[in-house]
Tab-separated table of N, CA and C in Angstrom:
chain	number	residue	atom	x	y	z
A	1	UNK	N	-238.932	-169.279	65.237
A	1	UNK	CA	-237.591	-169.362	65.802
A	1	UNK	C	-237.192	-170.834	65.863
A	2	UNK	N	-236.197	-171.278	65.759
A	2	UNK	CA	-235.108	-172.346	65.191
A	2	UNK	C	-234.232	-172.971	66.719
A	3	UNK	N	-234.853	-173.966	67.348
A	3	UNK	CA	-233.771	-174.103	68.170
A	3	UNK	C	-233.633	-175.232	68.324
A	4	UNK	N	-231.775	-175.363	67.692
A	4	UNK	CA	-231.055	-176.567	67.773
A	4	UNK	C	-231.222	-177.279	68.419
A	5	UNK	N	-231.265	-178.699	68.603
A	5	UNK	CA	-231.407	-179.824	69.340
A	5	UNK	C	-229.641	-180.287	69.801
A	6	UNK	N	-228.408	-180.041	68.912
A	6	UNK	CA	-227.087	-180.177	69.202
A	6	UNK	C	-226.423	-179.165	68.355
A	7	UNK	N	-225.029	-179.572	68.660
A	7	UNK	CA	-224.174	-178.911	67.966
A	7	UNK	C	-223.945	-179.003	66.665
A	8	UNK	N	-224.205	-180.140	66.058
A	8	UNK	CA	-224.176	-180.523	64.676
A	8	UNK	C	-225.300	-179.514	63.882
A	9	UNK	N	-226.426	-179.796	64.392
A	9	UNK	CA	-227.474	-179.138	64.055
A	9	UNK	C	-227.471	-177.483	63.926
A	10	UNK	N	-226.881	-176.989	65.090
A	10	UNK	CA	-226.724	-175.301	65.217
A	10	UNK	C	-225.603	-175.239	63.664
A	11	UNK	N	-224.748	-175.981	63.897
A	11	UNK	CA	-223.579	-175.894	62.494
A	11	UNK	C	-224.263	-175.584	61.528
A	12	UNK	N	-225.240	-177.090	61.324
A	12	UNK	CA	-225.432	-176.544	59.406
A	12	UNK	C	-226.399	-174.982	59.066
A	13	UNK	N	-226.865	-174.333	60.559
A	13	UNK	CA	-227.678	-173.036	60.026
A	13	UNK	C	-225.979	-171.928	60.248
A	14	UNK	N	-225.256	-172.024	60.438
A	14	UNK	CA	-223.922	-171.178	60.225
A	14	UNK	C	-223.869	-171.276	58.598
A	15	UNK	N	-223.661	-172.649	58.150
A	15	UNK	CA	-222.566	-172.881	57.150
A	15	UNK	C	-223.685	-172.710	55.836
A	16	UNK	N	-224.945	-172.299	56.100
A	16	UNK	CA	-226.444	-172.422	55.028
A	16	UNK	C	-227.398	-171.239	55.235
A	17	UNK	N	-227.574	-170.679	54.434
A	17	UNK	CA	-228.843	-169.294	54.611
A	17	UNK	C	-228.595	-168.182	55.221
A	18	UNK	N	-229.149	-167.195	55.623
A	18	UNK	CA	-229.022	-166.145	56.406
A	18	UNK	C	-229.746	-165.948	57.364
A	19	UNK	N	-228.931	-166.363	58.623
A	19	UNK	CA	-229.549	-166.708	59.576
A	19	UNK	C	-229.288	-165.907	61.019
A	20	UNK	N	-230.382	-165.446	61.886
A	20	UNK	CA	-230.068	-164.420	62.959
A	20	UNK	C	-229.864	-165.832	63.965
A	21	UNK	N	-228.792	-165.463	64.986
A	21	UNK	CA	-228.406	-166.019	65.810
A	21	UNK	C	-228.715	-165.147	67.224
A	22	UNK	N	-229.912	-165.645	68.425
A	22	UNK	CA	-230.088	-164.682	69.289
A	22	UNK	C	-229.580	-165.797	70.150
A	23	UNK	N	-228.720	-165.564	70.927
A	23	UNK	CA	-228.310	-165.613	72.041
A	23	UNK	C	-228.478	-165.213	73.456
A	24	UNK	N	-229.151	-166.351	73.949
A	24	UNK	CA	-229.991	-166.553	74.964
A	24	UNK	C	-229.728	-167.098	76.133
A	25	UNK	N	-230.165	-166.847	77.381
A	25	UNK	CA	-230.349	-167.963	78.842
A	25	UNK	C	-232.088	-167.513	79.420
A	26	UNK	N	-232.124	-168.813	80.227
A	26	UNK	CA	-233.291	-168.541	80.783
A	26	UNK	C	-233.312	-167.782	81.923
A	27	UNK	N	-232.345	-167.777	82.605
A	27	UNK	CA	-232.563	-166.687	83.310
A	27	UNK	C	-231.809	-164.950	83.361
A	28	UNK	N	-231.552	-164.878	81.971
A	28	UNK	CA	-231.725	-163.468	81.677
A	28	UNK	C	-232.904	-162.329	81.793
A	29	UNK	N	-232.815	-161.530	82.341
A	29	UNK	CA	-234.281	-161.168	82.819
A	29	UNK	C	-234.656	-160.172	81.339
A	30	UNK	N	-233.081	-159.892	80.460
A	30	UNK	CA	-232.810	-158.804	79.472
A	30	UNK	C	-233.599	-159.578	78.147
A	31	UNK	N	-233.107	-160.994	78.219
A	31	UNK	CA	-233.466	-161.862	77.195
A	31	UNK	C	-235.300	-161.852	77.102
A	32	UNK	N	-235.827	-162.284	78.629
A	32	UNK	CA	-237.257	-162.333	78.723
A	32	UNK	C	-237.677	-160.957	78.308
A	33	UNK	N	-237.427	-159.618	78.176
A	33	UNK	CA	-237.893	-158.671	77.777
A	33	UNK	C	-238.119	-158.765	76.328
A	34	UNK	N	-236.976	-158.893	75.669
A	34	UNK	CA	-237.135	-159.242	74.242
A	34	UNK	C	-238.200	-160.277	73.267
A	35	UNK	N	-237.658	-161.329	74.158
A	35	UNK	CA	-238.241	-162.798	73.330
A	35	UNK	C	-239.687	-162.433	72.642
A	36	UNK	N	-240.828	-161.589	73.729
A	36	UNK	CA	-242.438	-161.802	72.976
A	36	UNK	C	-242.095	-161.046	72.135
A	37	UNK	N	-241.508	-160.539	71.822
A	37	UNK	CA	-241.302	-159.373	70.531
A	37	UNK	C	-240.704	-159.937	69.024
A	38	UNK	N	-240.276	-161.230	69.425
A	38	UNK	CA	-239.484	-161.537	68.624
A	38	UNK	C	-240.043	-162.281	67.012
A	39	UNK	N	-241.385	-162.413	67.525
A	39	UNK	CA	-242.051	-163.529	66.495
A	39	UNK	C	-242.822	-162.084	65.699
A	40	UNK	N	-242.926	-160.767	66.178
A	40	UNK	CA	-242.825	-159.765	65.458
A	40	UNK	C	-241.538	-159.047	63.971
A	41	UNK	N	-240.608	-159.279	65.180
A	41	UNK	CA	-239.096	-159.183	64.506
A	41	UNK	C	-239.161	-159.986	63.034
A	42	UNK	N	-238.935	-161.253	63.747
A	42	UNK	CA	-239.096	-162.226	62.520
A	42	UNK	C	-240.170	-162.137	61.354
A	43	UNK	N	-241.138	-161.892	61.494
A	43	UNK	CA	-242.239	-161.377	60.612
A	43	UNK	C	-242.167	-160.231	59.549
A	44	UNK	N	-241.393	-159.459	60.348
A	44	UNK	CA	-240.682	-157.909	60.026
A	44	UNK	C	-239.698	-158.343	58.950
A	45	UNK	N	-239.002	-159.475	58.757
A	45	UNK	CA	-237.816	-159.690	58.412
A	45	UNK	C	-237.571	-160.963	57.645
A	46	UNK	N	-238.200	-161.230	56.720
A	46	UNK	CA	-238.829	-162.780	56.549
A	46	UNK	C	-237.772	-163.367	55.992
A	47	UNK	N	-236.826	-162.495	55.549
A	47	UNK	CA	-235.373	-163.191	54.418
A	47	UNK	C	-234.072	-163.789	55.295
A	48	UNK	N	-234.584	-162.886	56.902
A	48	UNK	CA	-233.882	-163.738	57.849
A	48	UNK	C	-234.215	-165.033	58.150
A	49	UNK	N	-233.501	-166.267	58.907
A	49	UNK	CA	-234.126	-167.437	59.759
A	49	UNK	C	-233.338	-166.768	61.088
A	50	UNK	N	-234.328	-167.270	62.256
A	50	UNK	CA	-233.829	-166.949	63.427
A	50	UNK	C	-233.411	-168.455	64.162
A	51	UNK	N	-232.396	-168.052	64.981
A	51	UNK	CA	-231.596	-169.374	65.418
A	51	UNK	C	-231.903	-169.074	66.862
A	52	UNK	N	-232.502	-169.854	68.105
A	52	UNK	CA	-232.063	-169.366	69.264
A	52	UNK	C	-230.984	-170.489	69.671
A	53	UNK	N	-230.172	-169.872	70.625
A	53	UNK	CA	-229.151	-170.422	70.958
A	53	UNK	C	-228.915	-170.006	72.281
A	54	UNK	N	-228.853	-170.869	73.179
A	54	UNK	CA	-229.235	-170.999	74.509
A	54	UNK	C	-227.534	-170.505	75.375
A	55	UNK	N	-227.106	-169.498	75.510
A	55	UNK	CA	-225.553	-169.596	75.834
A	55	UNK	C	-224.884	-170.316	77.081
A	56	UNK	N	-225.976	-171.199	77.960
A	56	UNK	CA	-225.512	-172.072	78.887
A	56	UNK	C	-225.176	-173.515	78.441
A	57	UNK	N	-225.807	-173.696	77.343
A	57	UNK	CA	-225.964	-174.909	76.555
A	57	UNK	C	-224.843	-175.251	75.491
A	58	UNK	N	-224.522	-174.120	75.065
A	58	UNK	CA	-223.529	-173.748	74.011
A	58	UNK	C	-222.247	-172.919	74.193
A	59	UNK	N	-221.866	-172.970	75.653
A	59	UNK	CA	-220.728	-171.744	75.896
A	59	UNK	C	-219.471	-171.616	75.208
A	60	UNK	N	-219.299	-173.409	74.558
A	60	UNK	CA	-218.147	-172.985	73.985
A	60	UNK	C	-218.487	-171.889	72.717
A	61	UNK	N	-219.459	-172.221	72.370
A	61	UNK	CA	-219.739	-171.529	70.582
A	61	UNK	C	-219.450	-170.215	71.232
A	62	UNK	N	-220.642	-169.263	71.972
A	62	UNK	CA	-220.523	-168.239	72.916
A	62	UNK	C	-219.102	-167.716	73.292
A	63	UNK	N	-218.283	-168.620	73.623
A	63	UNK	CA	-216.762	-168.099	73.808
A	63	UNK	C	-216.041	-167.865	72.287
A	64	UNK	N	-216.162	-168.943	71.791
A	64	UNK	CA	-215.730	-168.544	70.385
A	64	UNK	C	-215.607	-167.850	69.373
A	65	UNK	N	-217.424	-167.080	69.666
A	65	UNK	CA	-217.676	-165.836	69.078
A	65	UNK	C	-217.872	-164.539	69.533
A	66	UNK	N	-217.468	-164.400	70.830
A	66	UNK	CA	-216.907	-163.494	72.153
A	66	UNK	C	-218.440	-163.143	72.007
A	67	UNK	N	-219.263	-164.193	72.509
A	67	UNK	CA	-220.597	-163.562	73.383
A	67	UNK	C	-220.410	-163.368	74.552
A	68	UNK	N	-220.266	-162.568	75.048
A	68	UNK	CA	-220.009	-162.039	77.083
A	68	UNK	C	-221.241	-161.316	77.214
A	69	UNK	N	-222.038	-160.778	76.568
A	69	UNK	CA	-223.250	-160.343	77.172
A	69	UNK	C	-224.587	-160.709	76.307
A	70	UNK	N	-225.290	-160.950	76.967
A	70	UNK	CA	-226.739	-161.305	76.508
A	70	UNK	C	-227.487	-160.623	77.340
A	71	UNK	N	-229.135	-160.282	76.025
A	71	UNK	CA	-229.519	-161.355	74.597
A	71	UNK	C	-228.445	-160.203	73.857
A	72	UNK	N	-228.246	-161.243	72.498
A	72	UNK	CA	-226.867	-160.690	71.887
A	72	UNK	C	-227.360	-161.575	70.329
A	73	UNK	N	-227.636	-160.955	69.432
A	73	UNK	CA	-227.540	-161.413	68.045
A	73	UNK	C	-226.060	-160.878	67.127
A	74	UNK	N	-226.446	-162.275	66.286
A	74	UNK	CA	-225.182	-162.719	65.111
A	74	UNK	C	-225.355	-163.214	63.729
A	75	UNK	N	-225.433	-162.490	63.053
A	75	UNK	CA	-226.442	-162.458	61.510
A	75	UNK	C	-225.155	-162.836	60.779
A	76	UNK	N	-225.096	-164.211	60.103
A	76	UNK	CA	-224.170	-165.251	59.149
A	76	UNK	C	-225.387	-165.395	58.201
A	77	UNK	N	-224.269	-165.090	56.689
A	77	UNK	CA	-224.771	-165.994	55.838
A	77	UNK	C	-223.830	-166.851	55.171
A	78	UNK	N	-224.270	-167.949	54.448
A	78	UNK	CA	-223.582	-168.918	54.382
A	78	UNK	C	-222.174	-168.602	54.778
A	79	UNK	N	-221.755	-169.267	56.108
A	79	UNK	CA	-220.637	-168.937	56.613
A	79	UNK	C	-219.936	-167.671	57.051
A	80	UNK	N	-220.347	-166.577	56.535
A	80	UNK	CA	-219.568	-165.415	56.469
A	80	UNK	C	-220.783	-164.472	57.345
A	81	UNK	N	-219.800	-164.129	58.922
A	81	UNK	CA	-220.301	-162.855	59.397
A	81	UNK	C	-220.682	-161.471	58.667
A	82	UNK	N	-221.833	-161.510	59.052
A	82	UNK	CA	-222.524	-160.286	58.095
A	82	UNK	C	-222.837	-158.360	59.705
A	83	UNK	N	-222.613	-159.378	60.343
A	83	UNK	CA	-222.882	-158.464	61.891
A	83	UNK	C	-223.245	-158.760	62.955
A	84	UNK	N	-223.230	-158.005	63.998
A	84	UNK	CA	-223.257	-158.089	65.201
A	84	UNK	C	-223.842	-157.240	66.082
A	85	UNK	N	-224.980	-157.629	66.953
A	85	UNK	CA	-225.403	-156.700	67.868
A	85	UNK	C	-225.330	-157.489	69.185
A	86	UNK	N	-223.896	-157.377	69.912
A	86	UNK	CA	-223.337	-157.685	71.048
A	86	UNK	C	-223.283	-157.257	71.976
A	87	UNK	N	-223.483	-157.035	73.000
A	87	UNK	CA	-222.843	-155.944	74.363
A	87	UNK	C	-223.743	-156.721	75.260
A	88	UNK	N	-223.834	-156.326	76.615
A	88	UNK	CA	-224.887	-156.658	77.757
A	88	UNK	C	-226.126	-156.126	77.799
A	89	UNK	N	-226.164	-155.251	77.061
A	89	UNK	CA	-227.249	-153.842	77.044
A	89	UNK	C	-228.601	-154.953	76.834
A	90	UNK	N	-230.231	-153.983	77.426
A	90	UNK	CA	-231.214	-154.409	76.764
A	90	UNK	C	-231.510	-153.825	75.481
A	91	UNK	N	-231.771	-155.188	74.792
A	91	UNK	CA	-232.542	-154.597	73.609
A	91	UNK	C	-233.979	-154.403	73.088
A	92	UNK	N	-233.802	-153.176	72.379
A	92	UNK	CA	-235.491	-153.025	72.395
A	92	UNK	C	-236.032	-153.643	70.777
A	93	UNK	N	-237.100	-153.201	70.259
A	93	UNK	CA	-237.641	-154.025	68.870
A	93	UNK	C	-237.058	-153.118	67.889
A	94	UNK	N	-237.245	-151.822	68.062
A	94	UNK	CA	-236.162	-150.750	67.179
A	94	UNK	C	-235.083	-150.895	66.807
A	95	UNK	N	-234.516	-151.271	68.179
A	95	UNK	CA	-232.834	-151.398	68.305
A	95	UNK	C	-232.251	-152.376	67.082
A	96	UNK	N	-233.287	-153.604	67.433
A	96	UNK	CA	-232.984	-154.974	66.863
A	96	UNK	C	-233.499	-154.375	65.567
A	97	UNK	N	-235.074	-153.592	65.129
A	97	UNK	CA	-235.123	-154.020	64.105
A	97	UNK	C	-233.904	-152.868	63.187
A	98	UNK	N	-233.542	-151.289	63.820
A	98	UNK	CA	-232.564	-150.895	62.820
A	98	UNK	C	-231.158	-151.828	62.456
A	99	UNK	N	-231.005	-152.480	63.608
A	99	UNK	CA	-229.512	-153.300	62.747
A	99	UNK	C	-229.582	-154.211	61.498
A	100	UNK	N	-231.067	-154.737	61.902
A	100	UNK	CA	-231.071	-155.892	60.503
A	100	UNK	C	-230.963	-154.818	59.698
A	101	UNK	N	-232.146	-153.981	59.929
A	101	UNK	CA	-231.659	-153.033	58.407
A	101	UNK	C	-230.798	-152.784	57.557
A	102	UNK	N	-230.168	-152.095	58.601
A	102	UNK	CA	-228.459	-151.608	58.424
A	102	UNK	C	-228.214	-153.338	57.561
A	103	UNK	N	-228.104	-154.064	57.633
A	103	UNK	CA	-227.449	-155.382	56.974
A	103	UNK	C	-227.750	-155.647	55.424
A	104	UNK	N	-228.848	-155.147	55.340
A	104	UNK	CA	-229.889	-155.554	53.938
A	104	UNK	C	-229.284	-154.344	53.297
């Protein structure tokens, strides 16, 4: 997992590759359910890069791309939204892994 040091940095994985965007805080208790699962996910999925993106750190991006609930992924490739698994809901490893599917 991939996590930006600034804003410049989060940019060039938007505008380059195909890249999962999980959208995160630390004190999401929904997010901590997910995360150990995630270096599974990614393994599962190797043609993805995973981005974490912290949504206290980054709210404008988060507003921009109407994140209102987290953890919340956003799968771009070069530039162009490919999907979205948004809402407040928890997510489980199924959940997450049928959407990539659905994408490929």
């Amino acid at each position: 997992m991939i996590v930006p040091k600034n804003l410049e940095e989060l940019a060039t994985y938007v505008e380059k590759g195909k890249n999962v965007f999980f959208f995160t805080a630390d004190w999401c208790g929904d997010c901590r359910y997910i995360k150990p699962q995630l270096p599974e996910i990614e393994a599962d999925f190797p043609e993805f890069q995973f981005v974490e993106v912290d949504r206290d750190a980054y709210m404008d991006v988060a507003v921009e791309w109407n994140i209102f609930g987290i953890p919340s992924l956003v799968v771009i490739e070069d530039g162009k939204e490919l999907g979205r698994l948004v809402n407040k809901d928890r997510k489980t490893k199924a959940e997450i892994e049928s959407f990539l599917s659905s994408l490929n």
